[in-house]
Tab-separated table of C-alpha atoms in Angstrom:
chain	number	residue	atom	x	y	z
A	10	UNK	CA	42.653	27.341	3.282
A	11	UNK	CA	38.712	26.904	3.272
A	12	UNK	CA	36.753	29.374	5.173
A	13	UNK	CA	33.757	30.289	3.604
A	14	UNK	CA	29.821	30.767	4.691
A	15	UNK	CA	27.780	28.098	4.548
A	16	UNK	CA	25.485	28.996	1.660
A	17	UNK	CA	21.287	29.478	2.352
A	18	UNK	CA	20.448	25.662	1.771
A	19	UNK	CA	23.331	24.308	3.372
A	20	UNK	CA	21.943	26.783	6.463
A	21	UNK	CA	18.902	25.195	6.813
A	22	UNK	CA	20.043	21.487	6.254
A	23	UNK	CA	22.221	22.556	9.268
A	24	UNK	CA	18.741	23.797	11.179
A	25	UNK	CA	21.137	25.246	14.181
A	26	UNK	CA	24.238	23.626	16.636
A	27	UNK	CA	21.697	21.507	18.108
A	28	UNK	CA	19.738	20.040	16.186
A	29	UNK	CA	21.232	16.688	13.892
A	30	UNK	CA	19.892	16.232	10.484
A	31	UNK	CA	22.193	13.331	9.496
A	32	UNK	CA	21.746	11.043	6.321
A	33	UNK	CA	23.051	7.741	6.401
A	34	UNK	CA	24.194	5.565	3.384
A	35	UNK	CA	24.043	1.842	3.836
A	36	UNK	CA	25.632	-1.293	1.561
A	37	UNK	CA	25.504	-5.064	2.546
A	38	UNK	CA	28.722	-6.375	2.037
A	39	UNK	CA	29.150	-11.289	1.970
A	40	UNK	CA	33.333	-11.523	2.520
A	41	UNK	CA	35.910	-10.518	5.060
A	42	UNK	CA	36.537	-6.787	5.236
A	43	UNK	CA	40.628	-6.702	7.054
A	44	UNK	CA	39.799	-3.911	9.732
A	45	UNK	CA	43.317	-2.497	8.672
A	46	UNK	CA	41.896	-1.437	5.327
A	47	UNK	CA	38.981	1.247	6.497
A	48	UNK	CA	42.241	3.431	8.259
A	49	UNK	CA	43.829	3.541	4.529
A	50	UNK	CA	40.228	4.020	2.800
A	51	UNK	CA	39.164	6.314	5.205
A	52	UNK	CA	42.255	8.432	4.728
A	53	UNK	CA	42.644	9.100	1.525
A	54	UNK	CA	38.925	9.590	0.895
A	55	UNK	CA	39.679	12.498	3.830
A	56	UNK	CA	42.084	13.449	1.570
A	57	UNK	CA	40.311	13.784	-1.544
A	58	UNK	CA	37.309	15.937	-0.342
A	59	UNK	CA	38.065	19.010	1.598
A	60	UNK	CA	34.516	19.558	3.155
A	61	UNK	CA	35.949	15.511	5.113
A	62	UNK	CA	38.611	17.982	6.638
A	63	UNK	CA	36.029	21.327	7.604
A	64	UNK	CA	34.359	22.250	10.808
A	65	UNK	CA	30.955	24.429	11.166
A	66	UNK	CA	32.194	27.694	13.144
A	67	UNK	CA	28.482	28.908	14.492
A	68	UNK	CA	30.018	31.318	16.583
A	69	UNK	CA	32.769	33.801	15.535
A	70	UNK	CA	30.681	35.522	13.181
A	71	UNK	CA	27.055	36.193	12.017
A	72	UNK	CA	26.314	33.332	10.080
A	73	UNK	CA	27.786	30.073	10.260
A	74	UNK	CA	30.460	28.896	8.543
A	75	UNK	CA	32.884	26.222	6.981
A	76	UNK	CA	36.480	26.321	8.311
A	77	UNK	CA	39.124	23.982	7.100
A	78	UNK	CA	41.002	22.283	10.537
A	79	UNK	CA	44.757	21.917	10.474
A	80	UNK	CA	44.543	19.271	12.765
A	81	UNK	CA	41.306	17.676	11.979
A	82	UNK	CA	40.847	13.994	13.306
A	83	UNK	CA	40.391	10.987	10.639
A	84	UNK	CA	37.105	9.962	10.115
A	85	UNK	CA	35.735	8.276	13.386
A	86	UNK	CA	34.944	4.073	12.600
A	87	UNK	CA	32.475	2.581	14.965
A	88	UNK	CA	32.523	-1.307	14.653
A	89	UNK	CA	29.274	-2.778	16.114
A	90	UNK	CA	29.229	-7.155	15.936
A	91	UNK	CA	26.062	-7.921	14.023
A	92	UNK	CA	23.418	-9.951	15.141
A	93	UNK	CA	20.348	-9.727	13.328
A	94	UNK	CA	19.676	-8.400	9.456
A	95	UNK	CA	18.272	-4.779	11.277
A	96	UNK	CA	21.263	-4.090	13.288
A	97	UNK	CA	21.984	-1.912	10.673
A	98	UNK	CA	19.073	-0.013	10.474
A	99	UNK	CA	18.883	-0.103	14.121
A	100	UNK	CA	22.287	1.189	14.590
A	101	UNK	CA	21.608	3.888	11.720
A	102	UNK	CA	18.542	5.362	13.764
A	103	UNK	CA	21.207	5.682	16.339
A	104	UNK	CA	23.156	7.894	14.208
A	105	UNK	CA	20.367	10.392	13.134
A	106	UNK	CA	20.579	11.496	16.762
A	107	UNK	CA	24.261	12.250	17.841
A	108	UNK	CA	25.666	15.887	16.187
A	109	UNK	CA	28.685	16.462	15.009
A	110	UNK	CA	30.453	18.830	17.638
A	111	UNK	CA	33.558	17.511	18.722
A	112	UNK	CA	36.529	19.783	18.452
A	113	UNK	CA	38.544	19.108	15.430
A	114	UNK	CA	36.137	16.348	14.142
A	115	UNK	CA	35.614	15.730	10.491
A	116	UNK	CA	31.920	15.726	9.368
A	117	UNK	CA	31.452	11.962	8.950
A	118	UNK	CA	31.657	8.983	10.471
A	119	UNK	CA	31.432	5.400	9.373
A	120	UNK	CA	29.867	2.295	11.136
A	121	UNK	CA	30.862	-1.523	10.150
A	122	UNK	CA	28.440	-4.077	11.683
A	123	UNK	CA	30.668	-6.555	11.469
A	124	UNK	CA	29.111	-10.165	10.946
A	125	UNK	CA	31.640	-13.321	10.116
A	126	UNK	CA	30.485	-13.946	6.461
A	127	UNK	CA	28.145	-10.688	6.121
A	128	UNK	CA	28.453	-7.177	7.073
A	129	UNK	CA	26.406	-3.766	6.423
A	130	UNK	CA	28.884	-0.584	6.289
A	131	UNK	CA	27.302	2.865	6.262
A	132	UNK	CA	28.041	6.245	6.429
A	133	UNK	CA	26.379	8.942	8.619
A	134	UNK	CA	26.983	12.456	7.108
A	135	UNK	CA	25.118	15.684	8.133
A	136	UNK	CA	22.712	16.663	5.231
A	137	UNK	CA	24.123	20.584	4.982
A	138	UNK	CA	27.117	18.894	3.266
A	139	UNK	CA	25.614	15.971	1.763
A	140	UNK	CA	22.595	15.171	-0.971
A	141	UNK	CA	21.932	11.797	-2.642
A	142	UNK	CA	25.108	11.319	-5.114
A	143	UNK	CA	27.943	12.643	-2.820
A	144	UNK	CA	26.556	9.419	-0.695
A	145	UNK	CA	26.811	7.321	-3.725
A	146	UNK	CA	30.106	8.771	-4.260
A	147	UNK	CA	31.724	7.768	-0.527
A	148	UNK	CA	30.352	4.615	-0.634
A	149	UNK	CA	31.398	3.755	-4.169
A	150	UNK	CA	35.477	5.077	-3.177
A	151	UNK	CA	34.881	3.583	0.471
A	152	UNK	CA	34.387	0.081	-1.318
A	153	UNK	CA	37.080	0.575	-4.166
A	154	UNK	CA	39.521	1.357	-1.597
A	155	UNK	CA	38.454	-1.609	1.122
A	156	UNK	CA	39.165	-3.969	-1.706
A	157	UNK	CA	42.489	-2.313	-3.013
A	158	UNK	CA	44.106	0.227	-0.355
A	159	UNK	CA	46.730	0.746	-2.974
A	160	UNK	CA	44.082	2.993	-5.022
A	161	UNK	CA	44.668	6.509	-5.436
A	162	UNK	CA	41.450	8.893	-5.365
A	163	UNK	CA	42.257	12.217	-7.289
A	164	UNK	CA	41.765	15.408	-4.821
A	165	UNK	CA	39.564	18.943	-6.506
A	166	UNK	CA	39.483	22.612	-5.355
A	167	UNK	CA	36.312	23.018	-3.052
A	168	UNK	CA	34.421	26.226	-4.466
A	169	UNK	CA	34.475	29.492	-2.456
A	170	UNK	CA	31.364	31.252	-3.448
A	171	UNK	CA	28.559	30.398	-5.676
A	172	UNK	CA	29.307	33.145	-7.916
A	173	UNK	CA	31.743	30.429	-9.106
A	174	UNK	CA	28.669	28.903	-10.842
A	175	UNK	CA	27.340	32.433	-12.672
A	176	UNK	CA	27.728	32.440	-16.152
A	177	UNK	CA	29.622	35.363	-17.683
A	178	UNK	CA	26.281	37.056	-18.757
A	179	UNK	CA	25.050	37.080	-15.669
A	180	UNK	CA	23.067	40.932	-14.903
A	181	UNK	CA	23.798	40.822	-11.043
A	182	UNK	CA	22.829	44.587	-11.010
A	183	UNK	CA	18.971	43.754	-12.202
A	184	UNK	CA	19.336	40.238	-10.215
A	185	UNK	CA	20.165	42.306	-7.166
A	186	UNK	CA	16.635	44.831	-7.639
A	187	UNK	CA	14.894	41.465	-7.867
A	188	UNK	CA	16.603	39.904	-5.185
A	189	UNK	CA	15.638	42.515	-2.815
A	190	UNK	CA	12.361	42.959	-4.115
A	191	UNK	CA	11.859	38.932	-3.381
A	192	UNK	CA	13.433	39.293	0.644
A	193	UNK	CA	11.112	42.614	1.263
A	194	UNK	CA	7.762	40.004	0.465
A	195	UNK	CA	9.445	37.015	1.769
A	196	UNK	CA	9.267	39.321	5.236
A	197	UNK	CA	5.814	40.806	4.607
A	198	UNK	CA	4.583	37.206	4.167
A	199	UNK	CA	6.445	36.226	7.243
A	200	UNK	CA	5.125	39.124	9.241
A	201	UNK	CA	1.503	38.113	8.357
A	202	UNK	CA	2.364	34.437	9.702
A	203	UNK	CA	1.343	33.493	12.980
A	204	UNK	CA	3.921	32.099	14.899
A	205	UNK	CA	2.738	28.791	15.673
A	206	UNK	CA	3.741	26.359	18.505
A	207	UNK	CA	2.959	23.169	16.962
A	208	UNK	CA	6.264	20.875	17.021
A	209	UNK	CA	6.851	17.165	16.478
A	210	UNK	CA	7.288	15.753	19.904
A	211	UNK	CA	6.590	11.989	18.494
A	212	UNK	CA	9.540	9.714	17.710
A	213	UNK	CA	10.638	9.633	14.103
A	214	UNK	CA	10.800	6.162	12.371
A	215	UNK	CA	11.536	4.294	9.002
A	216	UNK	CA	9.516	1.925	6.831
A	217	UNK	CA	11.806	0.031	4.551
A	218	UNK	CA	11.159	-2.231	1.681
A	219	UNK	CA	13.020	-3.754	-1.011
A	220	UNK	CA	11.263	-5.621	-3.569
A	221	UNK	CA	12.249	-8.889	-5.605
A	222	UNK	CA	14.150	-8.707	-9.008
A	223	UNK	CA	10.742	-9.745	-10.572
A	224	UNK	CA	8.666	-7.226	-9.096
A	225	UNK	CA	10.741	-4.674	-9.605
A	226	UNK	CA	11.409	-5.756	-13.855
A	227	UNK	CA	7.497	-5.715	-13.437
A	228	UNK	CA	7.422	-1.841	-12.532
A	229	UNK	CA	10.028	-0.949	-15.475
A	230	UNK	CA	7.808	-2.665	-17.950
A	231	UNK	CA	4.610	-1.170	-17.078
A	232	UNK	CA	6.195	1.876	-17.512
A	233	UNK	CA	8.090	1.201	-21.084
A	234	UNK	CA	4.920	-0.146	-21.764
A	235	UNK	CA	2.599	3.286	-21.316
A	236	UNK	CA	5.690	5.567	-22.268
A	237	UNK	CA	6.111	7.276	-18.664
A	238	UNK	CA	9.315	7.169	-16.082
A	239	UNK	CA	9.188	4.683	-12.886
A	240	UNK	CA	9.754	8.640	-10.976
A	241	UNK	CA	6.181	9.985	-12.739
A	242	UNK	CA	4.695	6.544	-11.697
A	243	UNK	CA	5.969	6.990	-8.309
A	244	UNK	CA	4.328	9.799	-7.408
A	245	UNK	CA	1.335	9.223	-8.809
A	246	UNK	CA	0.901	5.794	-6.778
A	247	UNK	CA	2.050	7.744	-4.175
A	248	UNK	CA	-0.134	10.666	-4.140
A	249	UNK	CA	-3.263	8.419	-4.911
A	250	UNK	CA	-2.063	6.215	-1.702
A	251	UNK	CA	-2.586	9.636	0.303
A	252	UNK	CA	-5.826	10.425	-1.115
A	253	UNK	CA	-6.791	6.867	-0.268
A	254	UNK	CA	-5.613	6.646	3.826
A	255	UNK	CA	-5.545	10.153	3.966
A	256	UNK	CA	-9.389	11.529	2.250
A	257	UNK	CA	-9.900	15.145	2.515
A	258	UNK	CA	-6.658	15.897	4.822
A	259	UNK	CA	-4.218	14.654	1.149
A	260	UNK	CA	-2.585	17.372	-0.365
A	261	UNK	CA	-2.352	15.821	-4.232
A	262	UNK	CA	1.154	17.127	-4.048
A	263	UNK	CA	4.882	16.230	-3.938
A	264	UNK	CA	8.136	18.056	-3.395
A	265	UNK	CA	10.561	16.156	-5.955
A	266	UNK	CA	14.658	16.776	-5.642
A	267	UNK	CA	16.533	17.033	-8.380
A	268	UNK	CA	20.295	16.428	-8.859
A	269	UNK	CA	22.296	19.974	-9.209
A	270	UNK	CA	25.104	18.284	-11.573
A	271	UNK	CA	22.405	18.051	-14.112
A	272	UNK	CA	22.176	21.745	-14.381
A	273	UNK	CA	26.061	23.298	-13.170
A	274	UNK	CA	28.559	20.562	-14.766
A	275	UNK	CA	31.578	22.264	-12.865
A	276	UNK	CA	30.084	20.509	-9.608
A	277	UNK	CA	31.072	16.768	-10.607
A	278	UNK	CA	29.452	13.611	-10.041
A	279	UNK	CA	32.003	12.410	-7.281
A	280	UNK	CA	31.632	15.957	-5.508
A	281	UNK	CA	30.460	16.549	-2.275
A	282	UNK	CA	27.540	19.033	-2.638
A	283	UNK	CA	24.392	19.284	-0.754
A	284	UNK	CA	22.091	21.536	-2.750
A	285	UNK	CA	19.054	20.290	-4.448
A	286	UNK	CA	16.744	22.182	-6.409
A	287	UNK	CA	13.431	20.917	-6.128
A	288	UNK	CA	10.151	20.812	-8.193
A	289	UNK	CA	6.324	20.385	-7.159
A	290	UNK	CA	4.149	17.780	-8.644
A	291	UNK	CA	0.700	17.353	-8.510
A	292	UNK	CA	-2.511	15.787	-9.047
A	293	UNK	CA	-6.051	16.654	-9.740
A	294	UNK	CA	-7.901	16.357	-6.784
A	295	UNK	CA	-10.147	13.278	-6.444
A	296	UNK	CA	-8.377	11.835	-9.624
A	297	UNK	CA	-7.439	8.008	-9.193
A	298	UNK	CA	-6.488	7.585	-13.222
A	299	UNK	CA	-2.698	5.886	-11.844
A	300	UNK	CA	-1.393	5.944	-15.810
A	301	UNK	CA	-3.184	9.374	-16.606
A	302	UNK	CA	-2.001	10.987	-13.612
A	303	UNK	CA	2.080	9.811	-14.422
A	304	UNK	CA	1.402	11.015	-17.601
A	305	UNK	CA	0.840	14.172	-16.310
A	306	UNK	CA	3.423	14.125	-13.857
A	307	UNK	CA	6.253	13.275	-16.396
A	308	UNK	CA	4.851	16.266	-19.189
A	309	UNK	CA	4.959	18.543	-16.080
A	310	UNK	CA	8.732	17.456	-14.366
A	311	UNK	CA	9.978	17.768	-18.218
A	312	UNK	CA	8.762	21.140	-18.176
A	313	UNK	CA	9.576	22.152	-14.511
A	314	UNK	CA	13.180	20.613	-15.479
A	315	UNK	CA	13.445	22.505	-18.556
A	316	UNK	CA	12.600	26.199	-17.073
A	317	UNK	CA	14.926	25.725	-13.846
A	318	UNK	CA	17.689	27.853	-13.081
A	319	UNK	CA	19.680	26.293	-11.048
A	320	UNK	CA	22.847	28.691	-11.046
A	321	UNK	CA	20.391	31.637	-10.412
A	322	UNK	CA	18.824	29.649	-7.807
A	323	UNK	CA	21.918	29.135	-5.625
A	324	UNK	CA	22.865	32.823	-6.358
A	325	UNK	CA	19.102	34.156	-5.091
A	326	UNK	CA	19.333	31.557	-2.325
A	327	UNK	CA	22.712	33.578	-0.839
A	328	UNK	CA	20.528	37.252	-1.068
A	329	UNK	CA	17.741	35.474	1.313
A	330	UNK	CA	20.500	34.783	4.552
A	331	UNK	CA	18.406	37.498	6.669
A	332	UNK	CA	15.372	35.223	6.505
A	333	UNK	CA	16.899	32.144	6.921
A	334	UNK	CA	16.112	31.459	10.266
A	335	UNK	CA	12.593	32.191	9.444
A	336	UNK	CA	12.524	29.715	7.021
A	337	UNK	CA	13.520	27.105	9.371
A	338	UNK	CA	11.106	27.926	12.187
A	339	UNK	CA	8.642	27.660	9.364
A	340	UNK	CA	9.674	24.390	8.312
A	341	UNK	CA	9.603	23.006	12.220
A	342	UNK	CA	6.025	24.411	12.682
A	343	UNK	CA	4.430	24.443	9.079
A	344	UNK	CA	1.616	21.583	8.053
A	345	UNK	CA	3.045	22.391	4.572
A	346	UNK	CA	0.869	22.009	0.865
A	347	UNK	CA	2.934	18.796	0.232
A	348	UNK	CA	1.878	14.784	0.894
A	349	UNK	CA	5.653	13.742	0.918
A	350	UNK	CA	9.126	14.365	-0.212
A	351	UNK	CA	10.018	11.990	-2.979
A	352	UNK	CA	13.494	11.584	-3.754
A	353	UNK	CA	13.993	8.978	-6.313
A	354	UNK	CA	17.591	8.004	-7.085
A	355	UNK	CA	16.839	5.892	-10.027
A	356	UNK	CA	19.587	3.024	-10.195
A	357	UNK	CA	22.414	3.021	-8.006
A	358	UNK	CA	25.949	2.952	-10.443
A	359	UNK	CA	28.281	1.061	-7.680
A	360	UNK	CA	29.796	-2.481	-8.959
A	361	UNK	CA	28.507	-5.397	-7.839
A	362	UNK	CA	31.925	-7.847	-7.691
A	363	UNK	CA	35.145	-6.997	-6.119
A	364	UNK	CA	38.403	-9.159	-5.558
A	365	UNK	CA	37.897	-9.376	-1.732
A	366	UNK	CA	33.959	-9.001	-1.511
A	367	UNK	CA	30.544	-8.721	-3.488
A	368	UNK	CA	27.787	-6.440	-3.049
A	369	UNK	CA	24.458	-8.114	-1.756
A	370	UNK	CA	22.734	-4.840	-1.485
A	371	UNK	CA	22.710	-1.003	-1.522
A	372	UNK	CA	19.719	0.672	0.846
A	373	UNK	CA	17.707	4.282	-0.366
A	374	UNK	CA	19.881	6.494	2.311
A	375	UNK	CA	17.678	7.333	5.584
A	376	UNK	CA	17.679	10.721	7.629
A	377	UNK	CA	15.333	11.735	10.083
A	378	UNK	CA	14.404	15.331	9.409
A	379	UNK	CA	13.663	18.025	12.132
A	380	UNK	CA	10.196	19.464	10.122
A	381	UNK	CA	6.655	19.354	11.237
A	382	UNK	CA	5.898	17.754	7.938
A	383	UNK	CA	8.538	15.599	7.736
A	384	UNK	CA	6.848	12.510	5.498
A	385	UNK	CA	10.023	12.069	3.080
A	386	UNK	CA	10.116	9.058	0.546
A	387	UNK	CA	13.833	7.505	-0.541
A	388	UNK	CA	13.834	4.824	-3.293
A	389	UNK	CA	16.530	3.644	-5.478
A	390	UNK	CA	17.430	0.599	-7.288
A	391	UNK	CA	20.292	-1.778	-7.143
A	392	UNK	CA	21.138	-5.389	-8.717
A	393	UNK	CA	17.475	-5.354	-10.447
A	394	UNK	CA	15.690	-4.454	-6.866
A	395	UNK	CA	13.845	-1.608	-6.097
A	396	UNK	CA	14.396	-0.436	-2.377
A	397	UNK	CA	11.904	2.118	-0.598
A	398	UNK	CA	12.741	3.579	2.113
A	399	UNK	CA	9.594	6.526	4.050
A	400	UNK	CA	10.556	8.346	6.902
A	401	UNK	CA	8.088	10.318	8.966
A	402	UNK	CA	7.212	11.349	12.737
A	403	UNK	CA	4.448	9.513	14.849
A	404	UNK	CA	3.399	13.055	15.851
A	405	UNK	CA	2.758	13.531	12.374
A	406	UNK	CA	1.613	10.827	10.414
A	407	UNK	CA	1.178	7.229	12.615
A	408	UNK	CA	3.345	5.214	11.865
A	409	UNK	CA	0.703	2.081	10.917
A	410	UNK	CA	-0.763	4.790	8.103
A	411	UNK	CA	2.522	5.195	6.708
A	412	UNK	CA	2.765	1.671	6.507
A	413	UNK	CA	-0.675	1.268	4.752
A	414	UNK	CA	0.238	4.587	2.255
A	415	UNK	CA	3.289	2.627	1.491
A	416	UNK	CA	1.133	-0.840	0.822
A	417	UNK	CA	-0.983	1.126	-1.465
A	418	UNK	CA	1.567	3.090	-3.051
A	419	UNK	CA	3.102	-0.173	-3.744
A	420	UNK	CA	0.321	-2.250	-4.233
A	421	UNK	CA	-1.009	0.434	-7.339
A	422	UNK	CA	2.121	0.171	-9.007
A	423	UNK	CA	2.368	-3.275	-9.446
A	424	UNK	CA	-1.349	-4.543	-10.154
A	425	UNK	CA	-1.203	-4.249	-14.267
């Protein structure tokens, strides 16, 4: 039986019992889905990953925690008929809102809008149990199994602590000095802190994109061509489209996620896990050299990539639960040093052709974060097209400048 604490990052993805940080994972599906299918799919994909069959206890004990539920429900499916091309995105905005606090309800729910020839299926998923892959991975066994309900998805042993992930040589005696030595300034810096009021009362919203199979071969080129990665010329367009809209008040800076699985291999590809480590990026200030500056970017995430310690990381992270709160009250209240959050999937590895159906599209995942600064950037690519996907608050950043950032940003990567 699962019972264990939800670890320091999964604690603030969770923010508190009242507040939803959901992310939601779309695909647009031409061909008949039978509505008898999603019961089987859903199922067995219940089956397979024991955080589908877990609730969040917030109030037995200290922290909060995981708890598996002998009689959890099966994974709610809420068919909406489709009307327009946005339903979907419509009906996912819906989703950010609405927690996940029924009794004995699994964390996850799906939504079909259902057209006759067309259809968008997504999942909404709270973020303290979800990054970018484990969505890749429900969609990708949500779609197997909607085609053949005869498939059978191989279950794995959730992990109980992440001193699953320490490596035998691990000195948890002079980790532990440092550990403590980190918490006592963490709480001296957040001592000197003011607390602030300032709070994002505005309504949060999505810009989404997707460009054409040319523009997008147009983008990979440029970048074979000058010997730097479509992520390091992301962020520099990016960061320059700040500086641009933005003048004195850009930050030259991005937070960049990385995938965990490239650094613990234990935690596998079609895992759910929601912890990713993440690196800074920046420019020079004033610099608007777009090729120079990915240069740059890609020398220092190669770097940043190579020194990370991701299994010490998670391990630190469970030392800091006393601040945790802290953290998050930061977070809701904190400007921050950072332009956006840019979370670049690369290409999305989901088949295009079944026997029932085909894949017109996969969309960058959406959530609608709970932060002051909450300008976070999704993009991803899928059948040759390049989808964006920037999320903000009105409160924070107007909506029309996102949209003009995002012109830019777009706009610099694909003038040669």
């Amino acid at each position: 039986m699962i019972k264990r604490k939800l670890m320091m990052v999964e604690r603030i993805m969770y923010v508190d019992p009242e507040t939803p940080v959901n992310c939601i994972f779309s695909a647009k599906i031409k061909g008949e889905l039978p509505e008898q299918n999603f019961k089987t799919a859903l199922e067995k994909i219940q089956q397979k990953h024991a955080l589908l069959r877990v609730v969040i206890d917030s109030k037995t004990e200290k922290y909060p925690f995981f708890i598996e539920e002998k009689e959890i429900a099966p994974i709610p499916l809420r068919i909406v008929e489709r009307k327009t091309d946005q339903d979907w995105l419509t009906e996912s905005q819906k989703e950010w809102k609405i927690l996940f606090e029924e009794e004995k309800t699994p964390l996850a729910r799906v939504v079909w809008v259902r057209g006759q020839d067309v259809s968008e299926v997504f999942w909404a998923i709270p973020h303290c149990i979800s990054d970018g892959t484990t969505g890749v991975t429900l969609m990708k066994e949500l779609l197997q199994l909607l085609d053949n309900p005869a498939l059978e998805l191989e279950p794995y042993e959730a992990f109980t602590s992440v001193d699953e992930f320490l490596p035998s040589n691990f000195n948890v005696k002079s980790k532990k000095f440092k550990a403590k030595l980190y918490l006592t300034f963490a709480r001296f810096f957040f001592m000197l802190q003011q607390k602030s009021k300032k709070r994002n009362l505005g309504k949060n919203y999505v810009l989404h994109q997707k460009l054409d199979p040319a523009t997008t071969t147009q983008i990979t080129q440029k970048c074979k061509a000058n010997g730097i990665s479509v992520h390091a010329l992301l962020c520099s367009a990016f960061m320059q489209a700040f500086q641009e809209v933005k003048g004195k008040e850009a930050k030259g800076k991005v937070i960049s996620p990385v995938d965990v699985r490239h650094f613990i291999p234990e935690i596998k590809e079609d895992h759910l896990f929601a912890f990713a480590p993440t690196v800074d990026l920046a420019i020079k200030k004033g610099s608007s050299d777009l090729l120079n500056n990915a240069k740059q970017i890609k020398e220092d995430l190669v770097q940043k990539i190579g020194k990370m310690e991701a299994r010490e990381l998670l391990w630190m992270g469970e030392q800091m639960h006393p601040i945790v709160d802290r953290m998050i009250s930061m977070l809701k209240s904190s400007n921050g040093g950072h332009d956006v959050t840019l979370s670049n999937m690369g290409r999305i590895n989901i088949p295009n052709d079944y026997k029932n159906f085909s894949i017109e599209t996969i969309f960058s995942p959406t959530v609608a974060f709970p932060w002051l600064n909450s300008n976070t950037l999704v993009t991803s690519t899928y059948n040759h097209q390049m989808d964006f996907i920037f999320l903000s608050n009105e409160d924070f950043l107007p909506k029309a400048e996102a949209a003009k950032i995002k012109e830019k940003a777009i706009a610099l990567m694909t003038t040669s």
